[in-house]
Amino acid sequence: MLQVSYIRDNREQVLERLAVKNFKQPELVSEVIELDDKRRSTQTTLDNTSAEANAAAKQIGELMRTGKKEDAEALKVKTSVWKEDIKRLNEQLNAIEEELQQKLVLLPNLPHSSVPKGLTPEENEVVLENGAKPALPENALPHWELAAKYNLIDFELGVKITGAGFPVYKNKGAKLQRALINYFIDEAEKAGYSEVSVPLMVNEASGFGTGQLPDKEGQMYFVGEDKLYLIPTAEVPVTNIYRDVILKGEDLPVKNCGHTPCFRREAGSYGAHVRGLNRLHQFDKVEIVQIAHPDKSYEVLEQMSLHVQGLLQKLGLPYRVLRLCGGDMGFASALTYDMETWSAAQQRWLEVSSVSNFETFQSNRLKLRFRNAEGKTQLAHTLNGSALALPRIVATLLENNQTDKGIKIPDALVPYTRFEWID
RNA sequence: GGAGAGAUGGCAGAGUGGUCGAUUGCGGCGGUCUUGAAAACCGUUGACUGUUAAAGGUCCGGGGGUUCGAAUCCCUCUCUCUCCGCCA
């Protein structure tokens, strides 16, 4: 959520930045400012009336105590007018504030100055490409066929138990999941992140805090009876640890990592590109989250990007880094890097990580603040990234490392899998 | 699922109609003392809004009501805890 005071002071810049995100309702900006003007004037009137009423109430108490009952009664009569005014003004104020809030939550975050204009994924900027794309033999298989050939993943069984997009991992396929999770967590801890293990369901307040609610309800599974949402990413519970928290300046940056399954309805996404592990309703992911000082958050973003890249390098996977264009960015993000690995058998790039700086967009909703050098409270910046999401890593590992002898496990992972080959 | 208790400042915990944004303790910060630290002692210490700064206003789980005046009384919702039952 954007701060009203910022919108007021930087109206033109806000409009210009929203255009980069192809925001369709720029008129909301003026409406928000107008409502805030109304809010302020109503608030001032209410405050002044309350001040008079408070003074009178105090005076009545004084008169009662000193036995001047008649004077007190006279004053009581006068207060009835204020009382009505206060009630009416309060109702007005609540209505204005509610309307203001409703419009405010419709405004997406402002993109960073480095974000390219653009509407579609094709307009994302390739920041860098790293690692050689492997040349596979003629008879190379896509991962879903490899998964069947080596009995690693049973998609049909998942359909029986739950439905499409809920695969069953078996044998070395299952062990590979655990190995990757442990490997990613260990690497995150080496980089200074402390591990947390968090609930997989969250309440409405948490969903609002990180920006999934109110408008992205359709993407989350909802347990209606208890009004809880299955998390689409660990970002939600991990970041919400710090909801309504005022951190000390010296606590920054806060660094947390955690593994969770992630649940996504993925309503409306069907077709060839969802085959196999490419798009699932349930998958495992290790997430890294940082809460940073506003002056440092872009340094932190680069550092997080390098951490993710380091993982891909150690796994020997060719990858590229994209800076998302305005149209492809998430609602809450100010700058997002996507990391994609090259899937040699599918001959396409697969997104395996997304690293974002949300600046104060989330922290304003979360009321996540820190005490700055002047001792005043100030909104912190929040960042997060996948490090990494498993399914597409598994897909590229299987595809890119296939040989006549079987599938070669990267050296970095062998201590975790305790096998070198899937054969 | 049944029964009961509770929700107050970072934490603990007072406060049953006026001078209460709130006693006190712990914690935090500053100081005295000390070579330094601890202890002891002294002082200080909520958030939001508003203003150049003040003043003022709001907040004792949320919402509503009674009253000139509510942390305190009434209604309602939510959440938490304890015991019993069930269960990993």
XYZ file of C-alpha atoms (C1' of nucleotides) in Angstrom:
511
model
C 0.000 0.000 0.000
C 1.315 3.419 -0.949
C 1.521 6.139 1.662
C -1.005 8.918 1.192
C 1.494 11.555 2.271
C 3.860 10.387 -0.471
C 1.105 10.510 -3.075
C 0.189 14.033 -1.996
C 3.753 15.308 -2.199
C 4.687 13.530 -5.438
C 1.533 13.403 -7.457
C 3.116 13.820 -10.914
C 5.856 11.333 -10.222
C 3.339 8.796 -8.917
C 1.305 9.085 -12.118
C 4.392 8.755 -14.245
C 5.566 5.640 -12.359
C 2.137 4.029 -12.453
C 2.174 4.449 -16.227
C 5.289 2.269 -16.365
C 3.199 -0.481 -14.792
C 0.429 0.225 -17.313
C -1.900 1.033 -14.485
C -5.382 1.450 -15.900
C -6.992 3.741 -13.321
C -4.751 6.808 -12.894
C -7.802 8.802 -11.825
C -7.588 6.979 -8.501
C -4.606 9.142 -7.603
C -6.656 12.351 -7.681
C -9.523 10.639 -5.938
C -7.249 9.519 -3.140
C -5.880 13.029 -2.665
C -9.368 14.543 -2.683
C -10.580 12.033 -0.134
C -7.563 12.739 2.018
C -8.355 16.454 1.898
C -11.856 15.670 3.046
C -10.488 13.373 5.705
C -8.199 16.071 7.038
C -10.797 18.821 7.210
C -13.336 16.509 8.849
C -10.704 15.351 11.305
C -9.808 18.935 12.215
C -13.430 19.873 12.851
C -13.935 16.753 14.900
C -10.789 17.397 16.912
C -11.816 20.925 17.734
C -15.310 19.894 18.766
C -13.910 17.081 20.894
C -11.536 19.524 22.546
C -14.448 21.753 23.571
C -16.491 18.817 24.818
C -13.536 17.466 26.774
C -12.935 20.815 28.424
C -16.596 21.104 29.371
C -16.717 17.604 30.816
C -13.710 18.423 32.941
C -15.316 21.639 34.093
C -18.539 19.847 35.013
C -16.568 17.457 37.150
C -14.948 20.408 38.859
C -18.288 22.136 39.503
C -19.848 18.942 40.863
C -17.006 18.501 43.261
C -17.227 22.053 44.553
C -20.987 21.757 44.965
C -22.009 24.199 42.243
C -24.683 21.900 40.968
C -26.731 24.470 39.102
C -23.775 25.699 37.094
C -22.957 22.125 36.240
C -26.466 21.445 35.005
C -26.370 24.550 32.813
C -23.182 23.387 31.220
C -24.578 19.915 30.644
C -27.286 21.344 28.434
C -24.690 23.010 26.213
C -22.767 19.802 25.693
C -25.626 18.009 23.987
C -25.002 19.924 20.761
C -21.342 18.941 20.718
C -22.269 15.389 21.405
C -24.426 15.215 18.309
C -21.786 16.951 16.224
C -19.134 14.537 17.404
C -21.254 11.548 16.558
C -22.082 12.852 13.106
C -18.487 13.851 12.351
C -17.240 10.492 13.483
C -19.592 8.695 11.149
C -18.504 10.947 8.311
C -14.870 10.378 9.096
C -15.286 6.602 9.188
C -17.050 6.617 5.847
C -14.353 8.780 4.276
C -11.566 6.660 5.693
C -13.167 3.485 4.465
C -13.583 4.870 0.964
C -10.007 6.135 1.021
C -8.707 2.750 2.111
C -10.696 0.977 -0.594
C -9.125 3.130 -3.286
C -5.696 3.069 -1.756
C -5.427 -0.721 -1.826
C -6.141 -0.666 -5.561
C -2.923 1.235 -6.285
C 0.022 -1.048 -7.071
C 3.527 -0.318 -5.891
C 5.552 2.191 -7.885
C 8.234 0.578 -10.037
C 11.856 1.488 -9.434
C 13.460 3.905 -11.899
C 15.381 1.042 -13.529
C 12.224 -0.883 -14.438
C 11.724 -0.985 -18.217
C 8.393 -0.060 -19.730
C 6.567 -2.937 -21.317
C 3.464 -5.066 -21.258
C 4.476 -8.664 -21.856
C 7.159 -11.100 -20.686
C 8.884 -10.618 -24.045
C 9.704 -7.069 -22.975
C 11.593 -8.114 -19.860
C 15.214 -7.073 -19.890
C 17.852 -9.811 -19.956
C 20.405 -8.676 -17.394
C 22.842 -11.516 -17.846
C 23.173 -15.067 -19.058
C 25.494 -17.563 -17.459
C 26.581 -21.154 -18.151
C 26.689 -23.123 -21.366
C 23.511 -24.713 -22.657
C 24.201 -28.430 -22.863
C 23.963 -30.174 -26.200
C 21.803 -33.218 -25.664
C 21.774 -36.329 -27.841
C 19.031 -36.905 -30.398
C 17.101 -39.249 -28.173
C 17.017 -36.870 -25.190
C 13.804 -37.007 -23.169
C 11.775 -34.300 -21.441
C 11.677 -34.593 -17.656
C 8.209 -36.140 -17.474
C 9.407 -39.049 -19.564
C 12.603 -39.331 -17.539
C 10.534 -39.275 -14.352
C 8.526 -42.206 -15.656
C 11.546 -44.060 -17.044
C 13.394 -43.993 -13.713
C 10.237 -44.233 -11.596
C 10.811 -40.906 -9.861
C 7.477 -39.140 -10.079
C 3.980 -40.547 -10.495
C 1.676 -37.870 -11.841
C -1.292 -40.205 -12.353
C -1.158 -41.400 -8.771
C -1.362 -37.788 -7.614
C -4.449 -37.353 -9.773
C -6.019 -40.350 -8.059
C -5.256 -39.090 -4.569
C -5.926 -35.396 -5.076
C -6.050 -34.123 -8.644
C -3.866 -32.773 -11.420
C -0.854 -30.810 -10.263
C -0.247 -32.812 -7.096
C 2.491 -35.274 -8.064
C 3.695 -38.199 -5.986
C 7.485 -38.392 -5.759
C 8.934 -41.874 -5.386
C 12.241 -43.535 -4.596
C 15.170 -41.383 -5.689
C 12.655 -38.788 -6.839
C 11.461 -38.372 -3.258
C 15.009 -38.388 -1.887
C 15.997 -35.731 -4.378
C 13.289 -33.480 -2.943
C 14.627 -33.798 0.573
C 18.193 -33.355 -0.620
C 17.426 -30.132 -2.454
C 15.495 -28.694 0.482
C 18.319 -29.427 2.904
C 20.939 -28.171 0.495
C 19.104 -24.878 -0.087
C 18.507 -24.348 3.619
C 22.154 -25.029 4.449
C 23.302 -22.591 1.787
C 20.927 -19.925 3.093
C 22.197 -20.395 6.623
C 25.776 -20.072 5.378
C 24.700 -16.745 3.882
C 23.449 -15.564 7.272
C 19.751 -16.393 7.097
C 18.203 -17.954 10.201
C 15.814 -20.759 9.566
C 12.184 -20.620 10.598
C 9.518 -23.252 10.217
C 6.154 -21.605 9.886
C 2.434 -22.399 9.587
C 1.187 -23.412 6.154
C -2.131 -21.694 6.680
C -2.565 -18.014 7.376
C -5.378 -15.750 8.473
C -6.806 -12.824 6.578
C -4.638 -10.231 8.327
C -1.492 -12.012 7.156
C -2.788 -12.290 3.615
C -3.455 -8.577 3.624
C -0.071 -7.750 5.115
C 1.974 -9.129 2.241
C -0.470 -8.055 -0.456
C -2.212 -11.304 -1.466
C -5.511 -9.961 -0.194
C -7.883 -8.415 -0.975
C -7.649 -8.887 -4.740
C -5.762 -12.151 -5.252
C -8.089 -14.429 -3.335
C -8.587 -16.608 -6.385
C -4.961 -17.730 -6.331
C -5.070 -19.204 -2.852
C -6.816 -22.264 -1.511
C -9.261 -21.193 1.165
C -10.422 -23.280 4.083
C -13.823 -21.696 4.520
C -14.847 -23.312 7.756
C -11.918 -21.747 9.587
C -11.347 -18.768 7.312
C -7.724 -19.708 6.647
C -5.706 -19.583 3.458
C -3.149 -22.168 2.362
C 0.045 -20.266 1.729
C 1.062 -19.666 -1.898
C 4.611 -18.957 -0.707
C 6.530 -18.871 2.581
C 6.841 -15.137 2.029
C 3.416 -14.716 3.626
C 3.965 -16.338 7.039
C 7.658 -15.435 7.266
C 7.187 -11.738 6.506
C 4.140 -11.597 8.780
C 6.324 -12.599 11.698
C 7.183 -8.914 11.715
C 3.684 -7.514 11.368
C 3.048 -4.782 13.976
C 6.671 -4.845 15.022
C 9.022 -1.944 15.639
C 12.582 -3.151 15.169
C 15.679 -1.520 16.545
C 17.796 0.148 13.910
C 20.717 -2.111 14.723
C 18.576 -5.222 14.148
C 18.563 -4.506 10.415
C 18.907 -6.309 8.175
C 16.751 -9.156 9.472
C 17.401 -12.319 7.450
C 15.136 -15.375 7.554
C 14.868 -18.464 5.439
C 12.407 -21.307 5.486
C 11.181 -24.292 3.595
C 7.477 -24.795 2.997
C 5.217 -26.477 0.552
C 3.396 -23.867 -1.518
C -0.176 -24.158 -2.706
C -1.439 -22.359 -5.770
C -4.766 -22.715 -7.489
C -3.316 -21.479 -10.795
C -6.832 -20.903 -12.012
C -6.954 -20.405 -15.743
C -3.511 -21.690 -16.653
C -3.739 -24.752 -18.833
C -2.036 -25.949 -21.980
C 1.206 -27.440 -23.205
C 3.371 -25.422 -20.843
C 1.898 -26.947 -17.718
C 3.100 -30.438 -18.515
C 5.032 -32.427 -15.958
C 6.645 -30.276 -13.288
C 6.278 -27.028 -15.175
C 3.272 -25.829 -13.214
C 1.918 -27.469 -10.073
C -0.708 -26.806 -7.438
C 1.620 -27.972 -4.685
C 5.383 -27.668 -4.687
C 8.250 -27.194 -2.275
C 10.292 -24.057 -2.029
C 12.974 -22.536 0.153
C 12.369 -18.838 0.583
C 14.731 -16.109 1.724
C 13.299 -12.966 3.313
C 15.029 -9.798 4.405
C 13.904 -6.699 6.220
C 16.276 -3.921 5.342
C 17.011 -0.286 6.024
C 15.539 1.819 3.191
C 18.982 3.133 2.285
C 20.322 -0.399 1.910
C 17.487 -2.327 0.307
C 18.777 -2.239 -3.259
C 22.186 -3.423 -2.145
C 20.358 -6.219 -0.342
C 18.384 -7.047 -3.482
C 21.617 -7.487 -5.462
C 23.032 -9.619 -2.689
C 19.944 -11.840 -2.738
C 20.133 -12.109 -6.511
C 23.758 -13.208 -6.234
C 22.837 -15.799 -3.624
C 20.280 -17.340 -5.967
C 22.719 -17.229 -8.870
C 25.336 -18.927 -6.704
C 22.957 -21.835 -6.114
C 22.342 -22.243 -9.830
C 26.065 -22.105 -10.536
C 26.827 -24.729 -7.899
C 24.164 -26.963 -9.388
C 25.751 -26.446 -12.813
C 22.576 -25.130 -14.389
C 22.704 -22.576 -17.205
C 20.583 -19.589 -16.272
C 19.701 -16.038 -17.111
C 18.554 -13.101 -15.010
C 15.664 -10.931 -16.124
C 14.658 -7.534 -14.914
C 10.887 -7.643 -15.195
C 9.196 -4.922 -17.182
C 6.406 -2.853 -15.659
C 3.643 -4.957 -17.162
C 5.031 -8.300 -15.993
C 5.796 -7.248 -12.416
C 3.770 -8.186 -9.402
C 1.330 -5.782 -7.785
C 3.427 -5.210 -4.657
C 6.913 -5.126 -6.128
C 9.146 -2.148 -6.910
C 11.786 -4.199 -8.689
C 11.841 -7.906 -9.518
C 14.538 -10.129 -10.921
C 13.451 -13.472 -12.323
C 15.973 -16.267 -12.637
C 15.352 -18.823 -15.341
C 17.173 -22.050 -16.067
C 17.563 -23.476 -19.534
C 15.628 -26.647 -19.967
C 17.588 -28.408 -22.689
C 15.045 -31.055 -23.592
C 12.126 -28.631 -23.714
C 14.285 -25.975 -25.357
C 12.858 -23.223 -23.199
C 13.636 -21.101 -20.175
C 11.931 -22.042 -16.918
C 11.432 -19.553 -14.095
C 12.942 -20.959 -10.913
C 13.241 -17.878 -8.756
C 11.828 -14.424 -8.355
C 13.613 -11.904 -6.156
C 11.862 -8.654 -5.299
C 12.184 -5.466 -3.349
C 8.831 -4.269 -2.065
C 10.238 -1.121 -0.487
C 7.574 0.121 1.960
C 4.601 -1.334 0.088
C 4.278 -4.354 2.362
C 5.641 -2.727 5.502
C 3.012 0.014 5.285
C 0.341 -2.665 5.400
C 2.215 -4.696 7.986
C 3.034 -1.688 10.157
C 6.577 -2.995 10.126
C 8.834 -0.216 11.325
C 12.228 0.421 12.798
C 13.617 3.167 14.949
C 15.881 5.349 12.839
C 18.955 7.351 13.817
C 16.766 10.213 15.086
C 14.846 7.785 17.270
C 11.698 8.102 15.160
C 9.717 5.190 13.774
C 10.097 4.639 10.038
C 8.771 1.992 7.662
C 11.342 -0.676 6.813
C 11.830 -2.230 3.392
C 10.895 -5.863 2.789
C 12.450 -8.199 0.241
C 12.114 -11.831 -0.606
C 13.177 -14.412 -3.124
C 12.933 -18.073 -3.948
C 16.140 -19.899 -3.169
C 14.890 -22.015 -4.768
C 11.605 -23.507 -5.942
C 12.092 -27.229 -6.502
C 9.988 -28.512 -9.403
C 11.623 -26.723 -12.300
C 15.053 -27.240 -10.771
C 14.277 -30.931 -10.766
C 13.014 -30.685 -14.331
C 16.199 -29.079 -15.637
C 18.465 -31.262 -13.528
C 16.875 -34.383 -14.970
C 16.842 -33.110 -18.528
C 20.245 -31.442 -18.684
C 22.127 -34.183 -16.852
C 20.744 -37.186 -18.707
C 23.324 -39.562 -20.179
C 23.395 -43.082 -21.513
C 24.296 -44.277 -18.021
C 21.519 -42.439 -16.280
C 21.112 -39.032 -14.693
C 24.190 -37.516 -13.064
C 23.621 -35.743 -9.744
C 25.619 -32.480 -9.430
C 28.620 -32.814 -7.098
C 27.299 -30.178 -4.698
C 24.173 -32.257 -4.109
C 25.758 -35.679 -3.672
C 26.428 -35.208 0.070
C 22.678 -34.627 0.415
C 21.306 -37.294 -1.926
C 24.016 -39.820 -0.974
C 23.811 -41.184 -4.500
C 25.624 -39.972 -7.602
C 23.397 -41.439 -10.277
C 19.772 -41.984 -10.965
C 19.766 -45.121 -13.076
C -17.221 -31.058 20.869
C -18.399 -29.527 26.465
C -17.288 -26.163 30.696
C -14.803 -22.014 32.618
C -11.413 -17.751 32.600
C -9.350 -13.791 30.174
C -7.735 -9.755 26.362
C -4.408 -2.959 29.556
C 2.122 0.214 27.240
C 8.515 -4.314 24.931
C 7.112 -7.987 29.041
C 4.703 -8.916 33.813
C 0.748 -6.801 36.230
C -2.570 -2.786 39.015
C -6.618 -0.006 37.993
C -14.971 -0.869 38.741
C -17.409 6.290 36.449
C -14.062 12.306 36.563
C -7.701 15.088 38.125
C -5.983 7.872 33.923
C -2.399 7.533 28.316
C -3.053 5.006 32.696
C 0.200 2.740 39.752
C 4.231 -0.525 40.159
C 8.029 -4.093 38.799
C 11.186 -5.954 34.938
C 13.434 -4.632 30.469
C 15.517 -0.395 27.429
C 18.146 4.353 27.315
C 21.114 8.331 29.918
C 23.909 9.486 34.290
C 26.561 8.966 39.263
C 30.153 5.550 41.321
C 34.314 2.261 39.010
C 40.642 1.309 35.609
C 36.393 -1.369 33.280
C 32.106 -4.108 34.455
C 28.459 -5.780 37.957
C 25.656 -4.098 42.066
C 23.503 0.187 44.142
C 21.458 4.942 43.399
C 19.306 9.108 40.278
C 16.797 10.399 35.894
C 14.235 8.897 31.543
C 11.210 5.597 28.516
C 4.017 3.852 24.386
C 1.842 4.372 19.362
C -0.818 7.168 15.757
C -2.456 11.959 14.017
C -1.423 17.050 13.683
C 1.959 21.576 13.532
C 7.726 25.207 11.301
C 7.253 24.170 16.520
C 3.358 23.846 19.820
C -1.593 23.288 21.087
C -5.193 19.876 20.142
C -7.184 14.933 18.862
C -7.325 9.323 18.894
C -5.898 4.594 20.955
C -6.607 0.024 27.424
C -8.755 -6.805 21.563
C -12.827 -4.990 17.343
C -17.726 -2.733 16.855
C -21.996 -0.506 19.180
C -24.626 1.627 23.555
C -25.473 4.307 28.524
C -23.352 9.143 30.541
C -21.841 16.001 30.695
C -17.702 12.378 31.390
C -15.926 5.157 30.269
C -9.889 1.190 30.695
C -13.911 1.031 34.413
C -21.187 -0.044 33.337
C -24.343 -2.658 29.252
C -24.707 -5.340 24.363
C -22.154 -7.827 20.518
C -18.163 -9.988 17.717
C -13.257 -11.904 17.430
C -9.209 -14.074 19.558
C -6.336 -16.429 23.517
C -5.707 -19.531 27.755
C -7.199 -23.550 31.341
C -9.847 -28.149 32.385
C -12.685 -32.396 30.289
C -13.466 -35.364 25.773
C -11.233 -36.907 21.110
C -6.600 -37.363 18.571
C -1.043 -36.988 15.651
